[in-house]
């Protein structure tokens, strides 16, 4: 038996086990050395655990019967037990679904895992407890790992914009049409995962498999609850009504944060990578937008995202610069003149050919296509 520090990883394939089916397949080898088992309920696999060599394995938040847990510890496996009384799983192996975050919505948004996780964050974010900060860090790292696994090989376009854009407006409809156009072109749409422009883009990607009339009908239904204020519950229920009426929509990614927990996640992103640390979330969203980013009109947060994206494009720290499209000339040259500074930064650098300013959202896909040639 090799020393624990020299335990070889399994040859070929993924070493992470995130489901019972994956566990059963790995355990059939007779030993689990090198595998990392993430948040899998193993209480029904006691005989397997008792009969399988587990030295060199790592169990992260896996429920086990006491005799099985004692045995794998005796083998020399590392066991990080589940943490009781948390509204979230810090060791989770997959991204969130809308149904998971909004479970219990019928009784009110405040009863959902999303709202309870935000309440926990509010209680612990400044209490100085290293255990709480460690749990947040473990959770966010697990989310990043799951997000990377989901996006392998994907052409991702980020759509950035403010949360204030209301349902029922022409701007919201334009952002939704943008999301649909990008999804139909084969891109994976990624947003900040919140309300407003973010929800609209995720809605458009959800609507991509349906005929064009579906999006019009969905927009009419959603307009009855134009904002998450004053009621997140009513706002979210309208979204789930759309999902129920038109099931099995297209997929996209939402990357929100409990740092801005007063803004709920939207229900149209099929996969939700929700973080506690906003800096990790923002950098990760932009870094994964490998096919470019469209910046819709927004305020301080969107301005920050423009230059968070411009900096690695300027230094080419992530490779060649990726396309950046700013939508609404008046907004980005007069109200918040980010464009002149971005243009000045890009001058005489490779990124100069990867930035564009367009008047309307309908021009954004064409600008992306031209800069991707």
Steps between C-alpha positions, in 0.01 A plus 500: 500500500654837400547777752197728522691789346598275209160348432463496122194664347278271294628467145280684250170673562369722775596437861195680639197296600179702520224237487419151625533364147854637474581364846376153409706497181815606686446261791467210256877535449546377858678811628440875498853638528526842341127561473324801653140425594297821518179527699365153415264336749672167572276381782366227269850390398630375836576144375689645203704733720579221742622279217693759296851632558467875554855606592593810303139600438343827613135517611357853498169538682387143439242361741601153627390254764730515808667163438575591138641839601721335763628246250595750227677717758690193618600434140663839494246682284439868566143555616341848513161431657180684405446825690160496672248785506631683194256623233757409231742215431860627501629184329245481218623351174253666262357843428162606631177469306221759528275240662762432765561862596128585499378184674212592733408813303132421545539589868684824418846585371636540853457122548715405202860374521610810310351739754616292797855486363501878467373533858781269621752710305366818657541349849852368445675726247645732765503284813872413470429127522765317296273196471230701321750663265653159428158358411437789260837446335451126463155556353622756247790281393261208447276726289795609286597137447147407395480801269822406326373147449175629349668737255766271356508563126224765512512831312383736772371852445447711808209743509544773761244758603320651794236350726270801466378416148132421549293228343255643248746755359644520151848469651410175675356358177816600312722322753281191474522499120879535534518194728285301258710603199825404673363164615369418154845581361650229720636714781454433870352815653643591840371786715534630852195289576284770654192700398466761227728473197652181639163326528400621154808346336451171684131505400599544138730199514220302666266599214747402225352154421144637466340700220523877514143537626593325823735779605233763436249311712755444778586871504131588537459259790811627678398863456222443752775491767746757366747501790622293794397795714283502703452121481773255404246221544258637238785586263649149523162326471440676168828359370411148610161540334684560172721197562193286572312620193803444275709224660838374380633832378853575394788509744715790612708591803434749778779604735348702786622569852366506853713811550212675320246270654226762493499432124360149450629265231285464192329173417588484129865402531502122486823481700568748781849551641422702811791632706552662836808698385401759242857558378540129422165500325567806283848397393383146431208614286717721283787252478266227375344723231746372243295606196448859613286720722205726418456792739144633512427835665566482872640698788800459733503120492502485121769768476714293736442191285608686184839581644535168682472350153715763329799449730587139397424594139745790528776286652397182313536316828238243394630469147379707207236766568137396477222711343330772706179658369352804676133561418340849492730771371340780701522305824868409468621830353283756682326367810787276612787566255678167535548465122752784451722358775468145365585625151803688634623190685467289187682740269800339324442169676354170371182562701419798274350257251299329772287788630184641346234757586154450349181699518252218560496154648401353164845594366692316773500148347632634169774696676603188691509299178717756321752514782516121523617451141 
